[in-house]
Amino acid sequence: MAEYLFDPGYSRHLVSLVFSLEDIYAAVNRFKNLGQKKFQFKRYYPEILKLIKQNIAFYMGCLLWAVYLKTQPEGNIEGNHCLGKEYNEKQALVELYYLINFLQNFSKDTKYYLNTDFNYSKDDMDMLEVYKEFAQMNEGFVNVRKNTDLKLPSALKTPSADELDKIKSTIDTVVSTGNFDKLMEIRGLIL
């Protein structure tokens, strides 16, 4: 029987959104003077945008990997750290909920500190909602032992054989380079 990895290798390149943003905001709020806070926020703003972009692409990558796995011959999934645990939706999706909430409220901060609006992409938010449905359908992956155990939301398209090859080769590139942007370039293959 075939064997597949739960994580194709994304995690070694991923930075925790929650801890990173909390560290950044703590650094900004260390200052009492509004001018200094604005300066610090402006300094961290590119890093915040990079974190947002990377984490959105990570969730896209998870969906791409799941679609790919679901089309492969039956096999065991190795390295599923959720397997056998008790499902708690809030705990399982804490990072996703944090990201969605952050995106919905970030414009207040950019308006206050930079006098500019931050507008998140509706496509990105829609994709995050599809990922949320995917994680809920699979109950946080606590019972996913094989690729055939995966359940996919109806919003996801089934790619052709050539498209599946493109998904796999893109995932391999992302795993070797850490460039999550590549995942967003092929989102149309499944969404």
mmCIF file of C-alpha atoms in Angstrom:
data_model
loop_
_atom_site.group_PDB
_atom_site.id
_atom_site.type_symbol
_atom_site.label_atom_id
_atom_site.label_comp_id
_atom_site.label_asym_id
_atom_site.label_seq_id
_atom_site.Cartn_x
_atom_site.Cartn_y
_atom_site.Cartn_z
ATOM 1 C CA MET A 1 0.000 0.000 0.000
ATOM 2 C CA ALA A 2 1.217 3.496 -0.850
ATOM 3 C CA GLU A 3 2.256 5.988 1.810
ATOM 4 C CA TYR A 4 1.710 9.740 1.735
ATOM 5 C CA LEU A 5 2.857 12.508 4.022
ATOM 6 C CA PHE A 6 0.280 14.518 5.951
ATOM 7 C CA ASP A 7 2.470 17.588 5.442
ATOM 8 C CA PRO A 8 4.398 17.533 2.167
ATOM 9 C CA GLY A 9 7.003 19.780 3.794
ATOM 10 C CA TYR A 10 5.288 23.153 4.135
ATOM 11 C CA SER A 11 5.764 23.413 7.895
ATOM 12 C CA ARG A 12 9.528 23.762 7.779
ATOM 13 C CA HIS A 13 9.073 27.074 5.940
ATOM 14 C CA LEU A 14 6.013 28.348 7.813
ATOM 15 C CA VAL A 15 6.165 30.943 10.562
ATOM 16 C CA SER A 16 3.412 31.050 13.197
ATOM 17 C CA LEU A 17 1.087 33.901 12.374
ATOM 18 C CA VAL A 18 -0.291 34.248 15.899
ATOM 19 C CA PHE A 19 3.049 34.418 17.719
ATOM 20 C CA SER A 20 4.674 36.596 15.062
ATOM 21 C CA LEU A 21 1.863 39.145 15.002
ATOM 22 C CA GLU A 22 1.652 39.229 18.784
ATOM 23 C CA ASP A 23 5.405 39.905 18.919
ATOM 24 C CA ILE A 24 5.113 42.673 16.326
ATOM 25 C CA TYR A 25 2.191 44.359 18.078
ATOM 26 C CA ALA A 26 3.994 44.088 21.426
ATOM 27 C CA ALA A 27 6.999 45.844 19.863
ATOM 28 C CA VAL A 28 4.764 48.603 18.478
ATOM 29 C CA ASN A 29 2.876 49.047 21.747
ATOM 30 C CA ARG A 30 6.094 49.274 23.754
ATOM 31 C CA PHE A 31 6.155 52.927 22.807
ATOM 32 C CA LYS A 32 3.868 55.441 24.488
ATOM 33 C CA ASN A 33 4.337 58.217 21.947
ATOM 34 C CA LEU A 34 1.933 57.924 18.972
ATOM 35 C CA GLY A 35 4.589 59.120 16.529
ATOM 36 C CA GLN A 36 6.941 56.368 17.642
ATOM 37 C CA LYS A 37 4.145 53.785 17.425
ATOM 38 C CA LYS A 38 3.340 54.918 13.884
ATOM 39 C CA PHE A 39 7.001 54.710 12.947
ATOM 40 C CA GLN A 40 7.295 51.175 14.375
ATOM 41 C CA PHE A 41 4.095 50.033 12.690
ATOM 42 C CA LYS A 42 5.312 51.415 9.358
ATOM 43 C CA ARG A 43 8.586 49.575 9.867
ATOM 44 C CA TYR A 44 6.806 46.262 10.563
ATOM 45 C CA TYR A 45 4.091 46.686 7.939
ATOM 46 C CA PRO A 46 5.947 44.827 5.110
ATOM 47 C CA GLU A 47 6.637 41.942 7.511
ATOM 48 C CA ILE A 48 2.958 41.805 8.503
ATOM 49 C CA LEU A 49 1.913 41.690 4.842
ATOM 50 C CA LYS A 50 4.426 38.910 4.178
ATOM 51 C CA LEU A 51 3.067 36.875 7.124
ATOM 52 C CA ILE A 52 -0.506 37.310 5.913
ATOM 53 C CA LYS A 53 0.393 36.327 2.363
ATOM 54 C CA GLN A 54 2.398 33.291 3.465
ATOM 55 C CA ASN A 55 -0.317 31.980 5.766
ATOM 56 C CA ILE A 56 -3.070 32.427 3.187
ATOM 57 C CA ALA A 57 -0.910 30.561 0.663
ATOM 58 C CA PHE A 58 -0.287 27.819 3.239
ATOM 59 C CA TYR A 59 -4.028 27.138 3.522
ATOM 60 C CA MET A 60 -4.264 27.143 -0.272
ATOM 61 C CA GLY A 61 -1.408 24.646 -0.303
ATOM 62 C CA CYS A 62 -3.223 22.388 2.157
ATOM 63 C CA LEU A 63 -6.253 22.304 -0.130
ATOM 64 C CA LEU A 64 -4.074 21.596 -3.161
ATOM 65 C CA TRP A 65 -2.318 18.767 -1.309
ATOM 66 C CA ALA A 66 -5.625 17.276 -0.156
ATOM 67 C CA VAL A 67 -7.066 17.340 -3.680
ATOM 68 C CA TYR A 68 -3.894 15.709 -4.976
ATOM 69 C CA LEU A 69 -3.921 13.023 -2.243
ATOM 70 C CA LYS A 70 -7.587 12.252 -2.819
ATOM 71 C CA THR A 71 -6.866 11.364 -6.465
ATOM 72 C CA GLN A 72 -4.016 8.964 -5.669
ATOM 73 C CA PRO A 73 -4.256 5.197 -5.072
ATOM 74 C CA GLU A 74 -5.307 4.272 -1.542
ATOM 75 C CA GLY A 75 -2.503 4.635 0.942
ATOM 76 C CA ASN A 76 -1.644 5.466 4.530
ATOM 77 C CA ILE A 77 -1.043 9.050 5.569
ATOM 78 C CA GLU A 78 2.134 9.358 7.615
ATOM 79 C CA GLY A 79 2.896 12.106 10.109
ATOM 80 C CA ASN A 80 -0.668 13.140 10.919
ATOM 81 C CA HIS A 81 -0.091 14.736 14.338
ATOM 82 C CA CYS A 82 -3.875 15.120 14.788
ATOM 83 C CA LEU A 83 -4.654 11.404 14.412
ATOM 84 C CA GLY A 84 -6.319 9.853 17.433
ATOM 85 C CA LYS A 85 -6.820 13.113 19.306
ATOM 86 C CA GLU A 86 -10.177 14.362 20.463
ATOM 87 C CA TYR A 87 -11.690 16.837 18.017
ATOM 88 C CA ASN A 88 -12.111 20.371 19.300
ATOM 89 C CA GLU A 89 -13.003 22.731 16.449
ATOM 90 C CA LYS A 90 -11.924 25.895 18.224
ATOM 91 C CA GLN A 91 -8.550 24.419 19.113
ATOM 92 C CA ALA A 92 -8.046 22.760 15.715
ATOM 93 C CA LEU A 93 -8.763 25.963 13.804
ATOM 94 C CA VAL A 94 -7.307 28.564 16.176
ATOM 95 C CA GLU A 95 -4.741 29.843 13.639
ATOM 96 C CA LEU A 96 -7.316 29.996 10.833
ATOM 97 C CA TYR A 97 -9.858 31.867 12.966
ATOM 98 C CA TYR A 98 -7.107 34.245 14.080
ATOM 99 C CA LEU A 99 -6.130 34.945 10.453
ATOM 100 C CA ILE A 100 -9.726 35.547 9.324
ATOM 101 C CA ASN A 101 -10.400 37.866 12.264
ATOM 102 C CA PHE A 102 -7.105 39.685 11.715
ATOM 103 C CA LEU A 103 -7.863 40.252 8.023
ATOM 104 C CA GLN A 104 -11.297 41.626 8.847
ATOM 105 C CA ASN A 105 -9.891 44.097 11.384
ATOM 106 C CA PHE A 106 -6.455 44.983 10.024
ATOM 107 C CA SER A 107 -7.734 47.998 8.094
ATOM 108 C CA LYS A 108 -8.478 49.748 11.406
ATOM 109 C CA ASP A 109 -4.790 49.505 12.295
ATOM 110 C CA THR A 110 -3.550 50.596 8.884
ATOM 111 C CA LYS A 111 -5.962 53.537 8.935
ATOM 112 C CA TYR A 112 -4.837 54.551 12.431
ATOM 113 C CA TYR A 113 -1.093 54.090 12.005
ATOM 114 C CA LEU A 114 -0.590 54.662 8.259
ATOM 115 C CA ASN A 115 -3.700 56.611 7.230
ATOM 116 C CA THR A 116 -4.388 54.008 4.553
ATOM 117 C CA ASP A 117 -6.920 51.232 4.069
ATOM 118 C CA PHE A 118 -6.061 47.564 3.935
ATOM 119 C CA ASN A 119 -8.433 45.606 1.736
ATOM 120 C CA TYR A 120 -8.162 41.851 1.787
ATOM 121 C CA SER A 121 -8.996 39.878 -1.294
ATOM 122 C CA LYS A 122 -12.491 38.395 -1.446
ATOM 123 C CA ASP A 123 -10.973 35.409 -3.282
ATOM 124 C CA ASP A 124 -8.586 34.851 -0.384
ATOM 125 C CA MET A 125 -11.389 35.065 2.164
ATOM 126 C CA ASP A 126 -13.540 32.684 0.103
ATOM 127 C CA MET A 127 -10.640 30.217 -0.054
ATOM 128 C CA LEU A 128 -10.154 30.442 3.725
ATOM 129 C CA GLU A 129 -13.853 29.649 4.155
ATOM 130 C CA VAL A 130 -13.431 26.591 1.898
ATOM 131 C CA TYR A 131 -10.464 25.513 4.012
ATOM 132 C CA LYS A 132 -12.533 25.972 7.175
ATOM 133 C CA GLU A 133 -15.266 23.750 5.703
ATOM 134 C CA PHE A 134 -12.601 21.205 4.707
ATOM 135 C CA ALA A 135 -11.141 21.086 8.232
ATOM 136 C CA GLN A 136 -14.599 20.856 9.793
ATOM 137 C CA MET A 137 -15.702 18.060 7.444
ATOM 138 C CA ASN A 138 -12.583 16.110 8.414
ATOM 139 C CA GLU A 139 -13.019 16.929 12.122
ATOM 140 C CA GLY A 140 -9.539 18.384 12.391
ATOM 141 C CA PHE A 141 -8.117 15.227 10.734
ATOM 142 C CA VAL A 142 -8.338 13.211 13.978
ATOM 143 C CA ASN A 143 -9.617 10.157 12.074
ATOM 144 C CA VAL A 144 -7.687 10.535 8.808
ATOM 145 C CA ARG A 145 -5.489 7.465 8.476
ATOM 146 C CA LYS A 146 -5.623 7.038 4.700
ATOM 147 C CA ASN A 147 -5.967 9.385 1.770
ATOM 148 C CA THR A 148 -9.351 7.813 1.078
ATOM 149 C CA ASP A 149 -10.545 9.065 4.487
ATOM 150 C CA LEU A 150 -10.236 12.683 3.326
ATOM 151 C CA LYS A 151 -13.481 14.531 2.587
ATOM 152 C CA LEU A 152 -13.383 17.435 0.161
ATOM 153 C CA PRO A 153 -15.807 20.382 0.032
ATOM 154 C CA SER A 154 -18.020 20.570 -3.042
ATOM 155 C CA ALA A 155 -16.496 23.976 -3.889
ATOM 156 C CA LEU A 156 -13.276 22.226 -4.958
ATOM 157 C CA LYS A 157 -12.896 21.179 -8.593
ATOM 158 C CA THR A 158 -11.408 17.860 -9.672
ATOM 159 C CA PRO A 159 -8.315 18.591 -11.748
ATOM 160 C CA SER A 160 -7.302 16.739 -14.909
ATOM 161 C CA ALA A 161 -4.274 14.418 -14.910
ATOM 162 C CA ASP A 162 -2.087 17.209 -16.358
ATOM 163 C CA GLU A 163 -3.359 19.624 -13.721
ATOM 164 C CA LEU A 164 -2.603 17.088 -10.984
ATOM 165 C CA ASP A 165 0.961 16.820 -12.307
ATOM 166 C CA LYS A 166 1.195 20.629 -12.193
ATOM 167 C CA ILE A 167 -0.123 20.643 -8.602
ATOM 168 C CA LYS A 168 2.419 18.017 -7.519
ATOM 169 C CA SER A 169 5.356 19.711 -9.224
ATOM 170 C CA THR A 170 4.367 23.104 -7.773
ATOM 171 C CA ILE A 171 4.088 21.631 -4.276
ATOM 172 C CA ASP A 172 7.527 20.025 -4.716
ATOM 173 C CA THR A 173 8.952 23.404 -5.763
ATOM 174 C CA VAL A 174 7.374 25.153 -2.773
ATOM 175 C CA VAL A 175 8.699 22.509 -0.383
ATOM 176 C CA SER A 176 12.221 22.872 -1.755
ATOM 177 C CA THR A 177 12.251 26.690 -2.015
ATOM 178 C CA GLY A 178 9.809 27.911 0.637
ATOM 179 C CA ASN A 179 8.194 30.210 -1.957
ATOM 180 C CA PHE A 180 4.517 29.888 -1.016
ATOM 181 C CA ASP A 181 3.512 32.397 -3.728
ATOM 182 C CA LYS A 182 3.730 29.565 -6.271
ATOM 183 C CA LEU A 183 0.720 27.902 -4.617
ATOM 184 C CA MET A 184 -1.441 30.937 -5.255
ATOM 185 C CA GLU A 185 -0.520 30.895 -8.942
ATOM 186 C CA ILE A 186 -2.307 27.538 -9.405
ATOM 187 C CA ARG A 187 -5.326 28.109 -7.169
ATOM 188 C CA GLY A 188 -7.567 28.148 -10.243
ATOM 189 C CA LEU A 189 -6.902 24.442 -10.776
ATOM 190 C CA ILE A 190 -9.098 23.573 -7.800
ATOM 191 C CA LEU A 191 -11.165 26.698 -7.014
#
